[in-house]
Structure formats: C-alpha cells, structure tokens
Amino acid sequence: QVQLVESGGGSVQAGGSLRLSCAASGRTFGYAMGWFRQAPGKEREFVAGINWSSDGTRYADSVKGRFTISRDNAKNTVYLQMNSLKPEDTAVYYCAAANSAFYYVANVYNKWGQGTQVTVSS
C-alpha cells in the first residue's frame, strides 16, 4: 500500500520560495508522481506531474517557469520547488501517485497525501 507524506509547507511573502517534499512508502516502482493544490472554495487542481524516469514533466500554465517538480527514486521522494510565489498560490498542496505512465493526466492519480498548507502574503 502506497503512503505519501508531505512536508515543507509554511508561510512566505510574495516573491519568496518554498520547497515541498513528499516521502513515499510502499511499492512505487514505475509510478507517476504529481502535486495538486486546493484553495478555499475552489476545486483541487493539477499543479505538476513527473514520470518515473524524470524525463517527462508537465505543469499547469499558472505555475510554468516558477515551479519545478523533481524526484529522487533512491529516496522515494518527490519535490516541488516553488519560486516567485504569489498570493494566488495560497492553497493546501497535495502529493499524489499513480501506477501509470500518464503523468500528465490529472485523473490517473489515485493515491494521496494528507496535504500541507502554503500561505503567500502580499
């Protein structure tokens, strides 16, 4: 059974940076990994995805050029480096996993972490 635990959330001023981490346990060989977020009163949205070999990544338009997803399979960990943060990035960020090659398709993700809060003040 795959378990995901996020860390690294917090509060930051606009223009600042944060790095989220997601530690995975269980069988995750070959899994796609992704990050989603949900702001108050809004639906959860896809932020970024990465394939097993890290040669495929996909980003939401709203974060392109500012966020970078990466993974270390030896450590079973996926990261989300967030730079140039904006108040509209404020949300609970969720790590997700999928036993799928389609890392860029939001609805393949079916394993979820508990979420970590990111708050960006202006």
PDB file of N, CA and C in Angstrom, residues 27-62:
ATOM      1  N   ARG A  27       5.150   0.134  -2.495  1.00  0.00           N
ATOM      2  CA  ARG A  27       5.631  -0.148  -3.840  1.00  0.00           C
ATOM      3  C   ARG A  27       5.284   1.004  -4.764  1.00  0.00           C
ATOM      4  N   THR A  28       6.311   1.752  -5.182  1.00  0.00           N
ATOM      5  CA  THR A  28       6.091   2.891  -6.071  1.00  0.00           C
ATOM      6  C   THR A  28       6.921   2.801  -7.338  1.00  0.00           C
ATOM      7  N   PHE A  29       7.519   1.626  -7.580  1.00  0.00           N
ATOM      8  CA  PHE A  29       8.342   1.484  -8.779  1.00  0.00           C
ATOM      9  C   PHE A  29       7.492   1.714 -10.021  1.00  0.00           C
ATOM     10  N   GLY A  30       7.970   2.628 -10.875  1.00  0.00           N
ATOM     11  CA  GLY A  30       7.259   2.912 -12.113  1.00  0.00           C
ATOM     12  C   GLY A  30       6.133   3.919 -11.984  1.00  0.00           C
ATOM     13  N   TYR A  31       5.854   4.372 -10.778  1.00  0.00           N
ATOM     14  CA  TYR A  31       4.732   5.280 -10.554  1.00  0.00           C
ATOM     15  C   TYR A  31       5.015   6.681 -11.084  1.00  0.00           C
ATOM     16  N   ALA A  32       3.983   7.298 -11.615  1.00  0.00           N
ATOM     17  CA  ALA A  32       3.986   8.735 -11.838  1.00  0.00           C
ATOM     18  C   ALA A  32       3.714   9.420 -10.500  1.00  0.00           C
ATOM     19  N   MET A  33       4.281  10.605 -10.347  1.00  0.00           N
ATOM     20  CA  MET A  33       4.061  11.380  -9.128  1.00  0.00           C
ATOM     21  C   MET A  33       3.614  12.784  -9.519  1.00  0.00           C
ATOM     22  N   GLY A  34       2.790  13.367  -8.675  1.00  0.00           N
ATOM     23  CA  GLY A  34       2.293  14.693  -9.010  1.00  0.00           C
ATOM     24  C   GLY A  34       2.013  15.530  -7.781  1.00  0.00           C
ATOM     25  N   TRP A  35       1.792  16.805  -8.044  1.00  0.00           N
ATOM     26  CA  TRP A  35       1.371  17.735  -6.999  1.00  0.00           C
ATOM     27  C   TRP A  35       0.073  18.402  -7.455  1.00  0.00           C
ATOM     28  N   PHE A  36      -0.843  18.496  -6.525  1.00  0.00           N
ATOM     29  CA  PHE A  36      -2.104  19.185  -6.739  1.00  0.00           C
ATOM     30  C   PHE A  36      -2.255  20.227  -5.636  1.00  0.00           C
ATOM     31  N   ARG A  37      -3.207  21.140  -5.822  1.00  0.00           N
ATOM     32  CA  ARG A  37      -3.486  22.101  -4.759  1.00  0.00           C
ATOM     33  C   ARG A  37      -4.974  22.430  -4.729  1.00  0.00           C
ATOM     34  N   GLN A  38      -5.417  22.841  -3.561  1.00  0.00           N
ATOM     35  CA  GLN A  38      -6.805  23.233  -3.401  1.00  0.00           C
ATOM     36  C   GLN A  38      -6.877  24.468  -2.534  1.00  0.00           C
ATOM     37  N   ALA A  39      -7.382  25.541  -3.120  1.00  0.00           N
ATOM     38  CA  ALA A  39      -7.576  26.786  -2.398  1.00  0.00           C
ATOM     39  C   ALA A  39      -8.979  26.799  -1.798  1.00  0.00           C
ATOM     40  N   PRO A  40      -9.208  27.597  -0.772  1.00  0.00           N
ATOM     41  CA  PRO A  40     -10.535  27.646  -0.144  1.00  0.00           C
ATOM     42  C   PRO A  40     -11.616  27.990  -1.156  1.00  0.00           C
ATOM     43  N   GLY A  41     -12.670  27.194  -1.161  1.00  0.00           N
ATOM     44  CA  GLY A  41     -13.794  27.441  -2.048  1.00  0.00           C
ATOM     45  C   GLY A  41     -13.562  27.050  -3.492  1.00  0.00           C
ATOM     46  N   LYS A  42     -12.428  26.418  -3.769  1.00  0.00           N
ATOM     47  CA  LYS A  42     -12.125  26.033  -5.144  1.00  0.00           C
ATOM     48  C   LYS A  42     -11.903  24.532  -5.235  1.00  0.00           C
ATOM     49  N   GLU A  43     -11.972  24.014  -6.455  1.00  0.00           N
ATOM     50  CA  GLU A  43     -11.720  22.600  -6.667  1.00  0.00           C
ATOM     51  C   GLU A  43     -10.212  22.341  -6.654  1.00  0.00           C
ATOM     52  N   ARG A  44      -9.893  21.101  -6.352  1.00  0.00           N
ATOM     53  CA  ARG A  44      -8.486  20.711  -6.408  1.00  0.00           C
ATOM     54  C   ARG A  44      -8.009  20.765  -7.853  1.00  0.00           C
ATOM     55  N   GLU A  45      -6.797  21.288  -8.052  1.00  0.00           N
ATOM     56  CA  GLU A  45      -6.270  21.422  -9.404  1.00  0.00           C
ATOM     57  C   GLU A  45      -4.884  20.810  -9.521  1.00  0.00           C
ATOM     58  N   PHE A  46      -4.599  20.320 -10.700  1.00  0.00           N
ATOM     59  CA  PHE A  46      -3.294  19.757 -11.027  1.00  0.00           C
ATOM     60  C   PHE A  46      -2.267  20.874 -11.088  1.00  0.00           C
ATOM     61  N   VAL A  47      -1.120  20.655 -10.447  1.00  0.00           N
ATOM     62  CA  VAL A  47      -0.045  21.639 -10.465  1.00  0.00           C
ATOM     63  C   VAL A  47       1.125  21.152 -11.321  1.00  0.00           C
ATOM     64  N   ALA A  48       1.566  19.918 -11.074  1.00  0.00           N
ATOM     65  CA  ALA A  48       2.719  19.399 -11.801  1.00  0.00           C
ATOM     66  C   ALA A  48       2.734  17.880 -11.703  1.00  0.00           C
ATOM     67  N   GLY A  49       3.321  17.250 -12.707  1.00  0.00           N
ATOM     68  CA  GLY A  49       3.475  15.804 -12.714  1.00  0.00           C
ATOM     69  C   GLY A  49       4.819  15.419 -13.291  1.00  0.00           C
ATOM     70  N   ILE A  50       5.292  14.238 -12.902  1.00  0.00           N
ATOM     71  CA  ILE A  50       6.589  13.756 -13.379  1.00  0.00           C
ATOM     72  C   ILE A  50       6.523  12.250 -13.548  1.00  0.00           C
ATOM     73  N   ASN A  51       7.200  11.750 -14.569  1.00  0.00           N
ATOM     74  CA  ASN A  51       7.192  10.308 -14.778  1.00  0.00           C
ATOM     75  C   ASN A  51       8.307   9.647 -13.975  1.00  0.00           C
ATOM     76  N   TRP A  52       8.333   8.318 -14.030  1.00  0.00           N
ATOM     77  CA  TRP A  52       9.273   7.560 -13.196  1.00  0.00           C
ATOM     78  C   TRP A  52      10.726   7.937 -13.493  1.00  0.00           C
ATOM     79  N   SER A  53      11.059   8.065 -14.777  1.00  0.00           N
ATOM     80  CA  SER A  53      12.450   8.300 -15.162  1.00  0.00           C
ATOM     81  C   SER A  53      12.841   9.770 -15.143  1.00  0.00           C
ATOM     82  N   SER A  54      11.909  10.632 -14.787  1.00  0.00           N
ATOM     83  CA  SER A  54      12.156  12.077 -14.668  1.00  0.00           C
ATOM     84  C   SER A  54      12.449  12.766 -15.999  1.00  0.00           C
ATOM     85  N   ASP A  55      12.218  12.075 -17.100  1.00  0.00           N
ATOM     86  CA  ASP A  55      12.424  12.743 -18.391  1.00  0.00           C
ATOM     87  C   ASP A  55      11.134  13.307 -18.951  1.00  0.00           C
ATOM     88  N   GLY A  56      10.076  13.215 -18.158  1.00  0.00           N
ATOM     89  CA  GLY A  56       8.813  13.809 -18.555  1.00  0.00           C
ATOM     90  C   GLY A  56       8.208  14.581 -17.403  1.00  0.00           C
ATOM     91  N   THR A  57       7.947  15.869 -17.626  1.00  0.00           N
ATOM     92  CA  THR A  57       7.284  16.696 -16.616  1.00  0.00           C
ATOM     93  C   THR A  57       6.197  17.521 -17.292  1.00  0.00           C
ATOM     94  N   ARG A  58       5.217  17.908 -16.511  1.00  0.00           N
ATOM     95  CA  ARG A  58       4.112  18.729 -17.014  1.00  0.00           C
ATOM     96  C   ARG A  58       3.685  19.673 -15.917  1.00  0.00           C
ATOM     97  N   TYR A  59       3.355  20.901 -16.323  1.00  0.00           N
ATOM     98  CA  TYR A  59       2.977  21.923 -15.347  1.00  0.00           C
ATOM     99  C   TYR A  59       1.676  22.602 -15.756  1.00  0.00           C
ATOM    100  N   ALA A  60       0.952  23.039 -14.751  1.00  0.00           N
ATOM    101  CA  ALA A  60      -0.173  23.914 -15.027  1.00  0.00           C
ATOM    102  C   ALA A  60       0.365  25.237 -15.555  1.00  0.00           C
ATOM    103  N   ASP A  61      -0.397  25.866 -16.433  1.00  0.00           N
ATOM    104  CA  ASP A  61       0.046  27.133 -17.008  1.00  0.00           C
ATOM    105  C   ASP A  61       0.328  28.175 -15.935  1.00  0.00           C
ATOM    106  N   SER A  62      -0.426  28.126 -14.866  1.00  0.00           N
ATOM    107  CA  SER A  62      -0.306  29.136 -13.817  1.00  0.00           C
ATOM    108  C   SER A  62       1.013  29.067 -13.055  1.00  0.00           C
TER     109      SER A  62
END
